[in-house]
XYZ file of C-alpha atoms in Angstrom:
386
model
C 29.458 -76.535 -13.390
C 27.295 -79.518 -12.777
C 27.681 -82.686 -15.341
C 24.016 -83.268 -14.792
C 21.197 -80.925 -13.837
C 17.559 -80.411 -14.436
C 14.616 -78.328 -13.429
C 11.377 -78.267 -12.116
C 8.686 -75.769 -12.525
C 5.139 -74.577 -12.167
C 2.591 -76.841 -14.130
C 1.284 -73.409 -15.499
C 2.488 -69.455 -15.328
C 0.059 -66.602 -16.111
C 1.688 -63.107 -17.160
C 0.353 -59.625 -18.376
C -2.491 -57.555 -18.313
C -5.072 -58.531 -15.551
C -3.313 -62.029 -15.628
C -4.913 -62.254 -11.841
C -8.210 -63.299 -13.378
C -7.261 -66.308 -14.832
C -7.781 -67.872 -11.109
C -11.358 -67.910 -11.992
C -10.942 -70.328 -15.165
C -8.404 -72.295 -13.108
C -10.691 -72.770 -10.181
C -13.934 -73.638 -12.512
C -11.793 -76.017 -15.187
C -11.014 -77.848 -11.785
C -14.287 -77.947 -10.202
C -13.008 -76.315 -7.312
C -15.891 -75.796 -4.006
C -13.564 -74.214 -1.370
C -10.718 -72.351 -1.538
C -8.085 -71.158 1.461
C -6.744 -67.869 0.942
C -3.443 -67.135 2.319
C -2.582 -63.807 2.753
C -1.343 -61.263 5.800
C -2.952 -57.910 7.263
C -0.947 -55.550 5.238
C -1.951 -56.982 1.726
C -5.401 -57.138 3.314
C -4.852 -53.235 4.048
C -3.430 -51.698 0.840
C -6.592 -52.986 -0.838
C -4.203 -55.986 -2.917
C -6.007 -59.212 -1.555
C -9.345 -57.721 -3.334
C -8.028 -58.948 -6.586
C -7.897 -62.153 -6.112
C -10.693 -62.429 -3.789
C -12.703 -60.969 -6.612
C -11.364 -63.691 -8.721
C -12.206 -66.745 -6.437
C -15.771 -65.092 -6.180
C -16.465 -65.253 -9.946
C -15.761 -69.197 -10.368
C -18.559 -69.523 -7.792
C -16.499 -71.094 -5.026
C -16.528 -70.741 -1.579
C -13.358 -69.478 0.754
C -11.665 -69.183 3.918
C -9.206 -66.174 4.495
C -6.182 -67.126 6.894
C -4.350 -63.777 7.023
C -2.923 -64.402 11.041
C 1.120 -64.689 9.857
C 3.223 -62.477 11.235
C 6.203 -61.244 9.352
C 9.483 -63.499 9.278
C 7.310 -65.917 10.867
C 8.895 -68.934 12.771
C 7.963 -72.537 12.336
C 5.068 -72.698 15.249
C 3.268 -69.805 13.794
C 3.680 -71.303 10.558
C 2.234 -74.959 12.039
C -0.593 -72.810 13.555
C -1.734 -71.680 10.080
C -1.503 -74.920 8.896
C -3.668 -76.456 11.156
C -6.218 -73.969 10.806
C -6.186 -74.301 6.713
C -6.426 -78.006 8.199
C -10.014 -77.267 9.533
C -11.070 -75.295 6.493
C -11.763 -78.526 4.583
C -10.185 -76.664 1.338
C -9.869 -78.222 -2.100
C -7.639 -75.400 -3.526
C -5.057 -72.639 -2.074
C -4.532 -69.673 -3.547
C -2.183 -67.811 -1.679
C -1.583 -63.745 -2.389
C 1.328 -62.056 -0.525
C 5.258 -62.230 0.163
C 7.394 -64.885 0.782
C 6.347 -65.567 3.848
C 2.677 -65.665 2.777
C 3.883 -68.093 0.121
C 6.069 -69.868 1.396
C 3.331 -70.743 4.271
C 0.958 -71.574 1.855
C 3.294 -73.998 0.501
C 4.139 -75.906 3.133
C 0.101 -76.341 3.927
C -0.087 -78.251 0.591
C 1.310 -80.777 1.813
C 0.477 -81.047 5.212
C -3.151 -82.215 5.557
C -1.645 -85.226 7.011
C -1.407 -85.590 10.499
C 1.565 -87.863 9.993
C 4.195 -85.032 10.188
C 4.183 -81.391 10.889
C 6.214 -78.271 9.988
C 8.975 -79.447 12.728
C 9.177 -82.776 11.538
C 9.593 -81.106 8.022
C 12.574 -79.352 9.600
C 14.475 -82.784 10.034
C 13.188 -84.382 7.536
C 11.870 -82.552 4.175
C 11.791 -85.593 2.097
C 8.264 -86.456 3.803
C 6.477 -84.166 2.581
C 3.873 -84.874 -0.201
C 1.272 -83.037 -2.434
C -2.120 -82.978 -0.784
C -4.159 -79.677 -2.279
C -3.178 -77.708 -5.301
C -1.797 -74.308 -5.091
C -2.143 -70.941 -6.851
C 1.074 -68.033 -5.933
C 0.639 -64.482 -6.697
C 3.672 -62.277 -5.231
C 3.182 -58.984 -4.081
C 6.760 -58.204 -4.494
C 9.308 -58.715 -6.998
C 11.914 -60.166 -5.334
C 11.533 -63.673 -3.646
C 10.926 -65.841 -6.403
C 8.793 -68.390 -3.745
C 6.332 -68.580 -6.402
C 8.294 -71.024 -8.514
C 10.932 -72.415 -5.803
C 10.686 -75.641 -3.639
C 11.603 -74.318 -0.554
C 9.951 -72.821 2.472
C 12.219 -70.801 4.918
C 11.318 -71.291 8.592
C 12.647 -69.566 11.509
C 14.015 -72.260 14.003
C 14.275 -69.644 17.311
C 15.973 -72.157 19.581
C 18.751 -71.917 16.898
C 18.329 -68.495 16.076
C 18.585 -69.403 12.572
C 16.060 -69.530 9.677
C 16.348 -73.142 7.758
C 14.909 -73.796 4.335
C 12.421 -76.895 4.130
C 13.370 -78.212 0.431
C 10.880 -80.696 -1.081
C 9.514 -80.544 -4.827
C 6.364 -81.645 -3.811
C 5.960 -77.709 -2.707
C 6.333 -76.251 -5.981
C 3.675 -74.463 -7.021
C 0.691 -75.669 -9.752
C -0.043 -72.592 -10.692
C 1.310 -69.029 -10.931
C 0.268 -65.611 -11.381
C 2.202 -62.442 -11.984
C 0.220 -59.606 -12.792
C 2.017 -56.275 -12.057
C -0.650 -54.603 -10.541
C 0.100 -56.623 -7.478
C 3.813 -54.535 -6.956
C 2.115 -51.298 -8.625
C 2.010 -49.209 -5.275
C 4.608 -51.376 -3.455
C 6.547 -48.979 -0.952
C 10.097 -48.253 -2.013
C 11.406 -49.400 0.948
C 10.116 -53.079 0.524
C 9.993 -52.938 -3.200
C 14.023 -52.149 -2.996
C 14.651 -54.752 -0.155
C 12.937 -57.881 -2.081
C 14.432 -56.521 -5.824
C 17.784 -56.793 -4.079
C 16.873 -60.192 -2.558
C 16.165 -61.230 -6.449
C 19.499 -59.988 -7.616
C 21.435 -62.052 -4.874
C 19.734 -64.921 -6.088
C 20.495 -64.439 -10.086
C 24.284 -63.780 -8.750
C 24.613 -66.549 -6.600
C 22.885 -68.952 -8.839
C 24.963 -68.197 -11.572
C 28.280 -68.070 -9.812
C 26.970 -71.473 -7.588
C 28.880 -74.769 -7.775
C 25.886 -76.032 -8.889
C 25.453 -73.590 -11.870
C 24.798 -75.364 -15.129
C 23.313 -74.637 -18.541
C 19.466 -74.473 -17.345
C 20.323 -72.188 -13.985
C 22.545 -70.044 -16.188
C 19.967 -69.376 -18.855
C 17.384 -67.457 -16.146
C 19.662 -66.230 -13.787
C 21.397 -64.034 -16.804
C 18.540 -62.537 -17.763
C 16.883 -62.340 -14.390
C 20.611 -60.624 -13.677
C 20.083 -58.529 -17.312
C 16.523 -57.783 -16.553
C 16.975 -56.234 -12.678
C 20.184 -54.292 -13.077
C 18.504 -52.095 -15.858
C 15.159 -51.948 -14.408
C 15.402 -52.075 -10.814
C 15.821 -48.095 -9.872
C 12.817 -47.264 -12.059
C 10.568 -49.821 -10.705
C 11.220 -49.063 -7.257
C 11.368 -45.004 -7.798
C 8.265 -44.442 -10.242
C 5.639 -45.771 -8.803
C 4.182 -45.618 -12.814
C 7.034 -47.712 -14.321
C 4.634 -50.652 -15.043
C 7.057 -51.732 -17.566
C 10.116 -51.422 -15.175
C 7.697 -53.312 -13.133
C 6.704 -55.938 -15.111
C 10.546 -57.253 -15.882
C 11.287 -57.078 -12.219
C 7.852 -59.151 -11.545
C 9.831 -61.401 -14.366
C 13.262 -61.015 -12.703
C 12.178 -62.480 -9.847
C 10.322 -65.713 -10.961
C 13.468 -65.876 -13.053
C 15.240 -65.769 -10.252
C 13.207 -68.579 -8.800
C 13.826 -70.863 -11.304
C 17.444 -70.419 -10.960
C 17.194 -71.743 -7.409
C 15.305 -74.772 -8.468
C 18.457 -75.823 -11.061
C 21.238 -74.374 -9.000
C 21.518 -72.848 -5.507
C 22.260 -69.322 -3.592
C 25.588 -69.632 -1.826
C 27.410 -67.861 0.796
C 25.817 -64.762 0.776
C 22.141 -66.071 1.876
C 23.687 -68.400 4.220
C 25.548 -65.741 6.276
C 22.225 -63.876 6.407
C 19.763 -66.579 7.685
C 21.350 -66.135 11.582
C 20.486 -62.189 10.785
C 16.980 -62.799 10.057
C 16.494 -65.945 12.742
C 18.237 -64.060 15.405
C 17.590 -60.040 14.914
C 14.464 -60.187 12.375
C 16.189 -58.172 10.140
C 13.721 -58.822 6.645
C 15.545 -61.529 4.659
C 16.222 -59.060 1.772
C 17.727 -56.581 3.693
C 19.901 -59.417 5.270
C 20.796 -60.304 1.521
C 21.525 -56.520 0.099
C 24.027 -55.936 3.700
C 25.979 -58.867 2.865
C 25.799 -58.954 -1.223
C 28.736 -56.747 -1.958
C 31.277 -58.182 1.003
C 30.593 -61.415 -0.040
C 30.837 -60.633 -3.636
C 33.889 -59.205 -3.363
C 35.132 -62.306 -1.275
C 34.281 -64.336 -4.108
C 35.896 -62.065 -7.170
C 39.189 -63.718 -7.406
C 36.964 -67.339 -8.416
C 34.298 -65.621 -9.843
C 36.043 -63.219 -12.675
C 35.528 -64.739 -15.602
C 31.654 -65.175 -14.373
C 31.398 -61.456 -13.421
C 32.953 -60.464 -17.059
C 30.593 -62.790 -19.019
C 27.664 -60.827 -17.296
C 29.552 -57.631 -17.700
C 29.138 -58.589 -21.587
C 25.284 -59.827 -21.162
C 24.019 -56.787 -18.885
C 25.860 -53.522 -20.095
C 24.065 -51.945 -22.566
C 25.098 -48.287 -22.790
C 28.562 -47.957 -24.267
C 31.108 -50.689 -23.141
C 34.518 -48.868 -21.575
C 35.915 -52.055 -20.208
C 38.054 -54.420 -22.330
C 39.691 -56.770 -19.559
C 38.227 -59.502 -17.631
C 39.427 -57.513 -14.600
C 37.473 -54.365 -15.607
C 34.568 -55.648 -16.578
C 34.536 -57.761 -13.412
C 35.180 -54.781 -10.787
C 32.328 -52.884 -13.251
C 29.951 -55.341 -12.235
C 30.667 -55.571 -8.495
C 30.416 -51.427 -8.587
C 27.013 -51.721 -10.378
C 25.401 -53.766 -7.719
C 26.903 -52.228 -4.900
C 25.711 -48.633 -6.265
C 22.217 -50.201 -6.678
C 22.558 -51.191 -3.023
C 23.505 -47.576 -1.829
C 21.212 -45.934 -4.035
C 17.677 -47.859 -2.829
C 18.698 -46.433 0.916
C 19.506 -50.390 1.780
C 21.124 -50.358 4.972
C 24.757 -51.525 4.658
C 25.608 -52.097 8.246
C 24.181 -53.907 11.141
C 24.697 -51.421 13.172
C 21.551 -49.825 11.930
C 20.052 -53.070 13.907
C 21.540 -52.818 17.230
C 23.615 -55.649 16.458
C 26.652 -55.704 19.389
C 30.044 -56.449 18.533
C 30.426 -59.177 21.250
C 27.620 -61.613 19.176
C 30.180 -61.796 16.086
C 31.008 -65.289 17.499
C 27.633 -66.317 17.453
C 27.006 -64.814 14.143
C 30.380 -67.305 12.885
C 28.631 -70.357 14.661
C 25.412 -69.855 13.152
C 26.023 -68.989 9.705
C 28.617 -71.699 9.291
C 25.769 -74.559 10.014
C 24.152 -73.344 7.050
C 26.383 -75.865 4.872
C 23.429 -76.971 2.739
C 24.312 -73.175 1.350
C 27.748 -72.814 1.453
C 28.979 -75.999 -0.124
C 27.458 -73.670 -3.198
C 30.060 -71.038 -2.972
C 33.071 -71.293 -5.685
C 35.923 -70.045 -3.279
C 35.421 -72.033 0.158
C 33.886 -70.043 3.383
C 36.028 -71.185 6.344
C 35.095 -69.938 9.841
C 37.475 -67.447 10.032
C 36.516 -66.222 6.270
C 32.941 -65.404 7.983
C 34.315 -63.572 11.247
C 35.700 -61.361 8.427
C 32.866 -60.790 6.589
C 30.607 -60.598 9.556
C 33.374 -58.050 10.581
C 32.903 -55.829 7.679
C 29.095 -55.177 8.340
C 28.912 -54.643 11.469
């Protein structure tokens, strides 16, 4: 555990009922004339971006839709975004999708320079300074990019996706209003609550875990285990909804005081290289990696055992209660139809040593991990999925 930590966050969060509509105080309070609206097709489709739209129309101001991402988008189609938002001659984003959506948006605030670029970014994060404020409203419950200071990028002349860290990025304001996940497909509402899970997990069991990461990643941990299967099966749990909507800024926040370890960082070369969506990449290699990490990671596992389990508690040893809580998430896994296997992705058995190569660059990741990844330690996990 870290001697010293600390966290950054969000200069204001709105939650609830209808909490969407508090963009049009926000934008009036700051005099606001033109906002860019991030977004993509398929929030533009299932009749979500007409929330906030509505919103940005009552304060009066003017906007600019940029909806032209595609989906785990690399860093040129992210730099072509930006340098249309560039042209907009926006005062204000307010950005409604996914991570991608977000995480796009995010990296526009602070590029209405023309000193640097996304690429540059890629090299060199540090650069990268506040320009226009920013308002994040997820459409899923999972990535936590509304609160986090990172923007994931797929490099595709490393076949890797790489994480632009910088807390200039973190967001001013954000929104979470669970009418934005209400009609989520199960499919993608499964995929980014598992992606949430991996990071309480891995946040809590990080090297970099400390007193402010472990205080959201528990209950982000406590609040998806017991709510995720209802959210994602009941397309009327707006409760179940709500705490995953929670879970997952929760889960956020962990990131910002701690770190996701080996598991994310053996899935970027799956997304970067295959497209696989980053939280199915997460839920394949959750368990495996999990697992690896059990005989470091007991007493961690058991204290959550103790925090999450609320029906009646049958385990009394560390050991139980650890292999309880590695059965739990792997269950949840299986039961949300997650694929478990890349096989389901074409994936052939003679890239394995690419796979090793890749995922071992991420270091910036696995220095996070409590029992040490070596090279041949990721053949074997790589081995197990495929």
């Amino acid at each position: 555990m870290l001697k010293t930590y600390n966290i950054k966050m969000p200069h204001a969060v709105y939650g609830g009922e209808n909490a969407i509509d508090n963009i049009t105080a926000i934008l009036k309070d700051k005099q606001v004339k033109r906002v860019a609206m991030f977004t993509d097709k398929g929030i533009e489709a299932c009749g979500l971006f007409s929330l906030s739209e509505e919103a940005v129309k009552a304060a009066g101001a003017d906007y600019y839709v940029l909806d032209d991402l595609p989906a785990e988008p690399d860093y040129t189609a992210v730099q072509n975004l930006v340098d249309q938002f560039k042209a907009s001659g926006a005062d204000m984003i307010v950005a409604c999708g996914g991570g991608s959506v977000m995480d796009a948006a995010k990296l526009a605030s602070v590029l209405v320079t023309d000193e640097y670029g996304v690429k540059e970014l890629l090299d060199e994060p540090g650069r990268a300074r506040k320009c226009v404020p920013i308002i994040l409203i997820p459409t899923t419950a999972g990535t936590g990019a509304e609160v986090t200071p990172n923007s994931i990028v797929a490099v595709p002349e490393k076949e890797l996706k790489v994480g632009i860290v910088n807390e200039n990025m973190i967001a001013d304001y954000v929104i979470l209003d669970a009418r934005m996940i209400k009609n989520l497909p199960r499919k993608i509402a499964a995929a980014t609550g598992v992606d949430a899970l991996a990071h309480c997990i891995e946040c809590y069991t990080s090297n970099k875990a400390n007193p402010f990461s472990d205080i959201y990643a528990l209950e982000g941990l406590d609040l998806i285990l017991n709510n995720i299967m209802d959210a994602c099966n009941d397309p009327e749990a707006m409760e179940a909804k709500n705490k995953m909507q929670i879970a997952a800024y929760y889960g956020g926040l962990a990131i910002t005081a701690s770190g996701t370890t080996a598991v994310h960082a053996l899935s970027y070369p799956l997304g970067g290289k295959y497209h696989i969506a980053h939280g199915v990449s997460n839920a394949i290699l959750l368990a495996p990696v999990m697992r690896f990490n059990e005989p470091v990671c007991r007493e961690k596992f058991a204290a959550a055992y103790d925090r999450c389990v609320h029906t009646e508690r049958t385990c009394t040893t560390t050991a139980e209660k650890s292999a309880y809580m590695l059965a739990w998430i792997e269950k949840i896994v299986k039961d949300l139809d997650i694929p478990t296997s890349l096989k389901e992705f074409g994936v052939p058995a003679e890239d394995l040593e690419g796979l090793v190569e890749a995922g071992m660059q991420v270091t910036r990741l696995l220095v996070n991990n409590m029992r040490e990844v070596t090279a041949d330690d990721a053949r074997a996990l790589y081995q197990e999925i495929m």
